[in-house]
Amino acid sequence: MVKTSKKQIKIDEKKVIDQLQKNCMENLDVFAQTCGFSRQKVWRIIKNLEKNRMVWGYTAIIDPESIQQKHYILLMKRNTQRINERTTNLLLSRQFEEVVSNLGITIQTSSYTHGEYDWIATFLAPNIIYAKKFSELVKTTYPEIFQKIDLLETLFDIKRQNIPNPNAKKIKEIL
């Protein structure tokens, strides 16, 4: 038997997680019925998932156009130099987010990855001009870290955070 340091996900937890991902705002009674559990069991599982940080939080999925924003992806490739502690602390702090929020930028995700690119950030910006300003700000703030940065604009979300786009038929206009 292989021992693992991470807590194994239980079947009951997986059922509840699946329901949370589909609609975290759903009534607990509906969750319970869908999972085949009592309301109290669902509530207890959710509280344990939150306590154990298996669930980090909850969010609304917003159509960027409805708030006059566009969705972008920033792909960043690191150079071979080791990142110093000051830069690591800056990356982990909220300080950079506060600076870019003044540009009308909302960072949605920031992920350290394995592959051609080492870091990926997704964000909302009013338009491509502000997205490019954000890209340039990343380059100037972290000049010793990234050797290549590519900016992509999302044209259409078919699915986001496990939720299908309710306006999926719009994709026909783009294609």
PDB file of C-alpha atoms in Angstrom:
ATOM      1  CA  MET A   1       0.000   0.000   0.000  1.00  0.00           C
ATOM      2  CA  VAL A   2       1.323   3.422  -0.986  1.00  0.00           C
ATOM      3  CA  LYS A   3       1.103   6.066   1.712  1.00  0.00           C
ATOM      4  CA  THR A   4       0.271   9.591   0.689  1.00  0.00           C
ATOM      5  CA  SER A   5       0.754  12.785   2.666  1.00  0.00           C
ATOM      6  CA  LYS A   6      -2.323  14.381   1.139  1.00  0.00           C
ATOM      7  CA  LYS A   7      -5.770  13.544   2.384  1.00  0.00           C
ATOM      8  CA  GLN A   8      -7.536  11.106   0.076  1.00  0.00           C
ATOM      9  CA  ILE A   9     -10.748  12.476  -1.368  1.00  0.00           C
ATOM     10  CA  LYS A  10     -13.697  10.383  -0.289  1.00  0.00           C
ATOM     11  CA  ILE A  11     -16.515   9.419  -2.655  1.00  0.00           C
ATOM     12  CA  ASP A  12     -19.022  11.451  -0.627  1.00  0.00           C
ATOM     13  CA  GLU A  13     -16.761  14.518  -0.740  1.00  0.00           C
ATOM     14  CA  LYS A  14     -16.330  14.110  -4.490  1.00  0.00           C
ATOM     15  CA  LYS A  15     -20.107  14.114  -4.996  1.00  0.00           C
ATOM     16  CA  VAL A  16     -20.452  17.318  -2.980  1.00  0.00           C
ATOM     17  CA  ILE A  17     -17.488  18.953  -4.764  1.00  0.00           C
ATOM     18  CA  ASP A  18     -19.063  18.129  -8.127  1.00  0.00           C
ATOM     19  CA  GLN A  19     -22.288  19.831  -7.025  1.00  0.00           C
ATOM     20  CA  LEU A  20     -20.426  22.862  -5.635  1.00  0.00           C
ATOM     21  CA  GLN A  21     -18.671  23.279  -8.982  1.00  0.00           C
ATOM     22  CA  LYS A  22     -21.961  23.132 -10.859  1.00  0.00           C
ATOM     23  CA  ASN A  23     -23.706  25.693  -8.654  1.00  0.00           C
ATOM     24  CA  CYS A  24     -22.295  26.635  -5.264  1.00  0.00           C
ATOM     25  CA  MET A  25     -25.352  28.809  -4.561  1.00  0.00           C
ATOM     26  CA  GLU A  26     -27.786  25.898  -4.812  1.00  0.00           C
ATOM     27  CA  ASN A  27     -30.017  25.147  -1.839  1.00  0.00           C
ATOM     28  CA  LEU A  28     -28.604  22.492   0.526  1.00  0.00           C
ATOM     29  CA  ASP A  29     -31.802  20.473   0.163  1.00  0.00           C
ATOM     30  CA  VAL A  30     -31.204  20.197  -3.592  1.00  0.00           C
ATOM     31  CA  PHE A  31     -27.556  19.245  -2.972  1.00  0.00           C
ATOM     32  CA  ALA A  32     -28.670  16.569  -0.533  1.00  0.00           C
ATOM     33  CA  GLN A  33     -31.242  15.164  -2.924  1.00  0.00           C
ATOM     34  CA  THR A  34     -28.803  15.149  -5.869  1.00  0.00           C
ATOM     35  CA  CYS A  35     -26.072  13.458  -3.799  1.00  0.00           C
ATOM     36  CA  GLY A  36     -28.440  11.102  -2.007  1.00  0.00           C
ATOM     37  CA  PHE A  37     -27.448  12.456   1.414  1.00  0.00           C
ATOM     38  CA  SER A  38     -29.181  14.217   4.259  1.00  0.00           C
ATOM     39  CA  ARG A  39     -29.032  18.017   4.396  1.00  0.00           C
ATOM     40  CA  GLN A  40     -26.932  17.795   7.570  1.00  0.00           C
ATOM     41  CA  LYS A  41     -24.417  15.454   5.921  1.00  0.00           C
ATOM     42  CA  VAL A  42     -23.969  17.816   2.963  1.00  0.00           C
ATOM     43  CA  TRP A  43     -23.521  20.790   5.315  1.00  0.00           C
ATOM     44  CA  ARG A  44     -20.953  18.835   7.398  1.00  0.00           C
ATOM     45  CA  ILE A  45     -19.006  17.772   4.287  1.00  0.00           C
ATOM     46  CA  ILE A  46     -18.929  21.354   2.966  1.00  0.00           C
ATOM     47  CA  LYS A  47     -17.721  22.700   6.313  1.00  0.00           C
ATOM     48  CA  ASN A  48     -14.963  20.036   6.428  1.00  0.00           C
ATOM     49  CA  LEU A  49     -13.926  20.814   2.838  1.00  0.00           C
ATOM     50  CA  GLU A  50     -13.636  24.494   3.764  1.00  0.00           C
ATOM     51  CA  LYS A  51     -11.816  23.750   7.044  1.00  0.00           C
ATOM     52  CA  ASN A  52      -9.300  21.492   5.262  1.00  0.00           C
ATOM     53  CA  ARG A  53      -8.878  24.098   2.506  1.00  0.00           C
ATOM     54  CA  MET A  54      -9.983  21.693  -0.183  1.00  0.00           C
ATOM     55  CA  VAL A  55     -12.495  24.421  -1.077  1.00  0.00           C
ATOM     56  CA  TRP A  56     -10.784  27.824  -1.137  1.00  0.00           C
ATOM     57  CA  GLY A  57     -13.823  29.920  -1.725  1.00  0.00           C
ATOM     58  CA  TYR A  58     -16.768  30.689  -3.961  1.00  0.00           C
ATOM     59  CA  THR A  59     -17.127  33.054  -6.868  1.00  0.00           C
ATOM     60  CA  ALA A  60     -19.613  34.349  -9.395  1.00  0.00           C
ATOM     61  CA  ILE A  61     -18.943  33.765 -13.069  1.00  0.00           C
ATOM     62  CA  ILE A  62     -19.545  37.037 -14.834  1.00  0.00           C
ATOM     63  CA  ASP A  63     -19.804  37.712 -18.549  1.00  0.00           C
ATOM     64  CA  PRO A  64     -16.928  40.199 -19.070  1.00  0.00           C
ATOM     65  CA  GLU A  65     -18.827  42.078 -21.783  1.00  0.00           C
ATOM     66  CA  SER A  66     -21.671  42.807 -19.372  1.00  0.00           C
ATOM     67  CA  ILE A  67     -19.244  44.829 -17.222  1.00  0.00           C
ATOM     68  CA  GLN A  68     -17.431  46.418 -20.191  1.00  0.00           C
ATOM     69  CA  GLN A  69     -14.376  44.187 -19.787  1.00  0.00           C
ATOM     70  CA  LYS A  70     -12.470  41.725 -21.954  1.00  0.00           C
ATOM     71  CA  HIS A  71     -10.769  38.527 -20.787  1.00  0.00           C
ATOM     72  CA  TYR A  72      -7.039  38.025 -21.423  1.00  0.00           C
ATOM     73  CA  ILE A  73      -4.392  35.401 -20.794  1.00  0.00           C
ATOM     74  CA  LEU A  74      -0.768  36.280 -20.113  1.00  0.00           C
ATOM     75  CA  LEU A  75       1.737  33.486 -20.795  1.00  0.00           C
ATOM     76  CA  MET A  76       5.146  33.985 -19.165  1.00  0.00           C
ATOM     77  CA  LYS A  77       8.330  32.019 -19.716  1.00  0.00           C
ATOM     78  CA  ARG A  78      10.984  32.313 -17.034  1.00  0.00           C
ATOM     79  CA  ASN A  79      14.657  32.684 -17.663  1.00  0.00           C
ATOM     80  CA  THR A  80      17.122  30.310 -15.985  1.00  0.00           C
ATOM     81  CA  GLN A  81      18.070  32.615 -13.097  1.00  0.00           C
ATOM     82  CA  ARG A  82      16.899  31.701  -9.612  1.00  0.00           C
ATOM     83  CA  ILE A  83      14.198  34.004  -8.243  1.00  0.00           C
ATOM     84  CA  ASN A  84      15.385  35.915  -5.178  1.00  0.00           C
ATOM     85  CA  GLU A  85      13.390  36.115  -1.952  1.00  0.00           C
ATOM     86  CA  ARG A  86      12.355  39.752  -2.447  1.00  0.00           C
ATOM     87  CA  THR A  87      10.817  38.954  -5.836  1.00  0.00           C
ATOM     88  CA  THR A  88       9.135  35.819  -4.487  1.00  0.00           C
ATOM     89  CA  ASN A  89       7.577  37.868  -1.689  1.00  0.00           C
ATOM     90  CA  LEU A  90       6.399  40.457  -4.226  1.00  0.00           C
ATOM     91  CA  LEU A  91       4.833  37.717  -6.373  1.00  0.00           C
ATOM     92  CA  LEU A  92       2.987  36.329  -3.347  1.00  0.00           C
ATOM     93  CA  SER A  93       1.853  39.692  -1.977  1.00  0.00           C
ATOM     94  CA  ARG A  94      -1.253  41.603  -2.977  1.00  0.00           C
ATOM     95  CA  GLN A  95       0.897  44.674  -3.654  1.00  0.00           C
ATOM     96  CA  PHE A  96       1.131  44.095  -7.418  1.00  0.00           C
ATOM     97  CA  GLU A  97      -2.636  43.466  -7.647  1.00  0.00           C
ATOM     98  CA  GLU A  98      -3.292  46.806  -5.969  1.00  0.00           C
ATOM     99  CA  VAL A  99      -1.072  48.576  -8.504  1.00  0.00           C
ATOM    100  CA  VAL A 100      -2.759  47.001 -11.526  1.00  0.00           C
ATOM    101  CA  SER A 101      -6.262  47.548 -10.159  1.00  0.00           C
ATOM    102  CA  ASN A 102      -5.608  51.259 -10.745  1.00  0.00           C
ATOM    103  CA  LEU A 103      -5.365  50.385 -14.458  1.00  0.00           C
ATOM    104  CA  GLY A 104      -8.779  48.750 -14.319  1.00  0.00           C
ATOM    105  CA  ILE A 105      -7.186  45.290 -14.332  1.00  0.00           C
ATOM    106  CA  THR A 106      -8.650  42.416 -12.307  1.00  0.00           C
ATOM    107  CA  ILE A 107      -6.343  39.404 -12.019  1.00  0.00           C
ATOM    108  CA  GLN A 108      -8.515  36.292 -11.968  1.00  0.00           C
ATOM    109  CA  THR A 109      -5.916  33.539 -11.804  1.00  0.00           C
ATOM    110  CA  SER A 110      -2.175  33.388 -11.431  1.00  0.00           C
ATOM    111  CA  SER A 111      -0.629  29.944 -11.795  1.00  0.00           C
ATOM    112  CA  TYR A 112       2.886  28.561 -11.757  1.00  0.00           C
ATOM    113  CA  THR A 113       2.927  25.858 -14.429  1.00  0.00           C
ATOM    114  CA  HIS A 114       5.021  23.116 -16.013  1.00  0.00           C
ATOM    115  CA  GLY A 115       5.442  23.260 -19.768  1.00  0.00           C
ATOM    116  CA  GLU A 116       6.590  25.768 -22.360  1.00  0.00           C
ATOM    117  CA  TYR A 117       5.388  28.618 -20.146  1.00  0.00           C
ATOM    118  CA  ASP A 118       6.130  28.772 -16.436  1.00  0.00           C
ATOM    119  CA  TRP A 119       3.495  31.224 -15.321  1.00  0.00           C
ATOM    120  CA  ILE A 120      -0.017  31.913 -16.594  1.00  0.00           C
ATOM    121  CA  ALA A 121      -2.259  34.739 -15.493  1.00  0.00           C
ATOM    122  CA  THR A 122      -5.821  35.378 -16.587  1.00  0.00           C
ATOM    123  CA  PHE A 123      -7.280  38.808 -16.110  1.00  0.00           C
ATOM    124  CA  LEU A 124      -9.989  41.256 -17.080  1.00  0.00           C
ATOM    125  CA  ALA A 125      -9.180  44.614 -18.665  1.00  0.00           C
ATOM    126  CA  PRO A 126     -11.259  47.329 -20.316  1.00  0.00           C
ATOM    127  CA  ASN A 127      -9.594  46.725 -23.707  1.00  0.00           C
ATOM    128  CA  ILE A 128      -6.428  45.565 -25.476  1.00  0.00           C
ATOM    129  CA  ILE A 129      -4.615  48.840 -24.715  1.00  0.00           C
ATOM    130  CA  TYR A 130      -4.939  48.279 -20.969  1.00  0.00           C
ATOM    131  CA  ALA A 131      -4.077  44.598 -21.386  1.00  0.00           C
ATOM    132  CA  LYS A 132      -0.847  45.602 -23.160  1.00  0.00           C
ATOM    133  CA  LYS A 133      -0.098  48.131 -20.401  1.00  0.00           C
ATOM    134  CA  PHE A 134      -0.516  45.314 -17.888  1.00  0.00           C
ATOM    135  CA  SER A 135       1.815  43.080 -19.927  1.00  0.00           C
ATOM    136  CA  GLU A 136       4.439  45.843 -20.040  1.00  0.00           C
ATOM    137  CA  LEU A 137       4.051  46.435 -16.307  1.00  0.00           C
ATOM    138  CA  VAL A 138       4.778  42.756 -15.650  1.00  0.00           C
ATOM    139  CA  LYS A 139       7.919  43.014 -17.826  1.00  0.00           C
ATOM    140  CA  THR A 140       9.174  46.139 -16.044  1.00  0.00           C
ATOM    141  CA  THR A 141       8.247  44.956 -12.541  1.00  0.00           C
ATOM    142  CA  TYR A 142       9.933  41.556 -12.975  1.00  0.00           C
ATOM    143  CA  PRO A 143      12.649  42.161 -15.617  1.00  0.00           C
ATOM    144  CA  GLU A 144      15.006  39.564 -14.158  1.00  0.00           C
ATOM    145  CA  ILE A 145      12.415  36.780 -14.160  1.00  0.00           C
ATOM    146  CA  PHE A 146      10.683  36.506 -17.526  1.00  0.00           C
ATOM    147  CA  GLN A 147      12.403  36.056 -20.874  1.00  0.00           C
ATOM    148  CA  LYS A 148       9.200  35.867 -22.911  1.00  0.00           C
ATOM    149  CA  ILE A 149       5.665  37.116 -22.367  1.00  0.00           C
ATOM    150  CA  ASP A 150       2.748  36.493 -24.737  1.00  0.00           C
ATOM    151  CA  LEU A 151      -0.667  38.113 -24.475  1.00  0.00           C
ATOM    152  CA  LEU A 152      -3.833  36.383 -25.680  1.00  0.00           C
ATOM    153  CA  GLU A 153      -7.366  37.742 -25.821  1.00  0.00           C
ATOM    154  CA  THR A 154     -10.209  35.347 -25.114  1.00  0.00           C
ATOM    155  CA  LEU A 155     -12.756  35.717 -27.902  1.00  0.00           C
ATOM    156  CA  PHE A 156     -15.398  33.449 -26.431  1.00  0.00           C
ATOM    157  CA  ASP A 157     -15.769  31.185 -23.401  1.00  0.00           C
ATOM    158  CA  ILE A 158     -17.536  27.943 -24.191  1.00  0.00           C
ATOM    159  CA  LYS A 159     -17.157  26.887 -20.561  1.00  0.00           C
ATOM    160  CA  ARG A 160     -15.605  28.600 -17.546  1.00  0.00           C
ATOM    161  CA  GLN A 161     -14.991  27.104 -14.117  1.00  0.00           C
ATOM    162  CA  ASN A 162     -17.004  24.025 -15.044  1.00  0.00           C
ATOM    163  CA  ILE A 163     -20.032  26.130 -16.065  1.00  0.00           C
ATOM    164  CA  PRO A 164     -21.199  26.112 -19.706  1.00  0.00           C
ATOM    165  CA  ASN A 165     -21.701  29.568 -21.200  1.00  0.00           C
ATOM    166  CA  PRO A 166     -25.463  30.308 -21.306  1.00  0.00           C
ATOM    167  CA  ASN A 167     -24.864  32.260 -24.536  1.00  0.00           C
ATOM    168  CA  ALA A 168     -23.111  29.352 -26.279  1.00  0.00           C
ATOM    169  CA  LYS A 169     -24.959  29.971 -29.547  1.00  0.00           C
ATOM    170  CA  LYS A 170     -22.965  33.217 -29.961  1.00  0.00           C
ATOM    171  CA  ILE A 171     -19.929  31.106 -30.930  1.00  0.00           C
ATOM    172  CA  LYS A 172     -21.547  30.622 -34.356  1.00  0.00           C
ATOM    173  CA  GLU A 173     -21.135  34.357 -35.011  1.00  0.00           C
ATOM    174  CA  ILE A 174     -17.393  34.133 -34.278  1.00  0.00           C
ATOM    175  CA  LEU A 175     -16.686  30.944 -36.192  1.00  0.00           C
TER     176      LEU A 175
END
